Amino acid sequence: MAVFHLIACPRTLSTALMYAFAQRTDTTVIDEPFYANYLVRTGKQHPGREAIIAAQSKELTTQIKAINEHSNNHIFVKNIAHHLYDIEVNFLMGYHNIFYLRDPRRILTSMAKIMPDPSMMDIGIKVQYETMRRLKKANKKFLVLNSSDLLAAPASMLNKLCAELGIEFQNAMLQWPAGPKSYDGVWASHWYKSLHKTTGFGQENISTDPLPARLESLCAEATEYYNLINKHALKIG
């Protein structure tokens, strides 16, 4: 049994990638198992906060144990990067870690419509970078996948990703049924409504709205981390 652990920035369609892995015949998916722990630790007020805390164990060790005790299937764990903020990440050393990122300007333009003043922690990209450095220091392999590259060529990029993970690509990964999924987190009604209308990977939705001027300095700082991570991104050929 292998654990494929996605460490994603928000607003990257990471849930679509989870849906893709859920279509495999040999893989079970887990949606954001550290969300309740993150909300309790940070006091963040997210939509559906109380329902999330009620639905999941708030204990990180309990959630990690549940992941590690799965058997017979590969496990795909979708985590949002900021859920790893300020926690010990030694447990990641036995996983196949995949950093999933997107251009910070596109992330921030999207986030600003929901969260007027996002912070560096909300973006998650600095946490990604710090986690990547920890893995490099421990000589642990990791993968980087850019969401723009995936959406530009889903079949080719998923083939490449699967090869790097040591598993065979399955064509079923390219499509999923519309509607809510049994493995969605309880927060799906707040965040997954548009995705529930999809049945596969589509073209990247690039907003033409300008980034609010107040977020330009944050974007510039985040872009520095993005460039350091993105240079490791998987490429076709």
Coordinates of N, CA and C in Angstrom, one line a residue, residues 8 18 41 52 69 71 80 87 97-98 109-110 114 133 155 170 172 181 187 195 198 205 210 213 221:
A8 N -1.6 20.8 -1.7 CA -2.1 21.7 -2.7 C -2.3 23.1 -2.2
M18 N -8.4 14.8 -7.0 CA -8.9 13.8 -6.1 C -9.9 12.9 -6.8
R41 N -6.7 24.6 15.7 CA -5.3 25.1 16.1 C -5.2 26.6 15.8
I52 N -17.5 20.9 10.3 CA -16.2 20.2 10.0 C -15.6 19.7 11.2
E69 N -3.3 3.1 8.4 CA -3.9 1.7 8.7 C -4.8 1.3 7.6
S71 N -5.7 -0.5 4.2 CA -5.0 -1.7 3.6 C -5.7 -2.1 2.3
I80 N -4.7 20.5 1.8 CA -4.4 21.8 1.4 C -3.2 22.3 2.2
I87 N 3.0 22.3 12.0 CA 3.0 21.0 12.6 C 4.2 20.2 12.2
N97 N 4.9 12.3 -1.8 CA 4.4 13.7 -1.7 C 4.4 14.4 -3.0
I98 N 3.2 15.0 -3.3 CA 3.0 15.8 -4.6 C 2.7 17.2 -4.2
T109 N -6.4 36.3 -7.3 CA -7.5 36.9 -8.0 C -8.8 36.2 -7.7
S110 N -8.7 34.8 -7.6 CA -9.8 34.0 -7.3 C -10.2 34.1 -5.8
I114 N -13.7 35.8 -2.4 CA -14.3 35.1 -1.3 C -13.7 35.6 0.0
R133 N 11.5 22.0 1.4 CA 12.9 22.1 2.0 C 13.1 21.0 3.0
A155 N -4.4 14.0 -20.0 CA -4.0 12.6 -20.2 C -2.5 12.5 -20.2
Q170 N -4.6 4.8 -15.6 CA -5.9 4.2 -16.0 C -6.8 5.3 -16.7
A172 N -9.8 5.7 -16.9 CA -10.9 6.1 -16.1 C -10.7 7.4 -15.3
K181 N -20.1 13.6 -4.2 CA -19.4 12.3 -4.1 C -19.4 11.8 -2.6
W187 N -17.6 20.0 3.8 CA -17.5 21.4 3.4 C -17.8 21.5 1.9
L195 N -17.7 22.4 -9.2 CA -17.0 21.2 -9.6 C -18.0 20.0 -9.8
T198 N -19.1 19.2 -13.2 CA -18.2 18.7 -14.2 C -18.1 17.2 -14.3
N205 N -9.9 28.1 -16.1 CA -10.7 29.3 -16.1 C -9.8 30.4 -15.6
P210 N -8.8 42.3 -12.6 CA -7.5 42.6 -12.1 C -7.3 42.2 -10.6
A213 N -5.1 46.1 -5.9 CA -3.8 46.7 -5.7 C -3.2 46.3 -4.3
E221 N 5.7 38.5 -3.2 CA 6.4 37.6 -2.3 C 6.0 36.2 -2.6

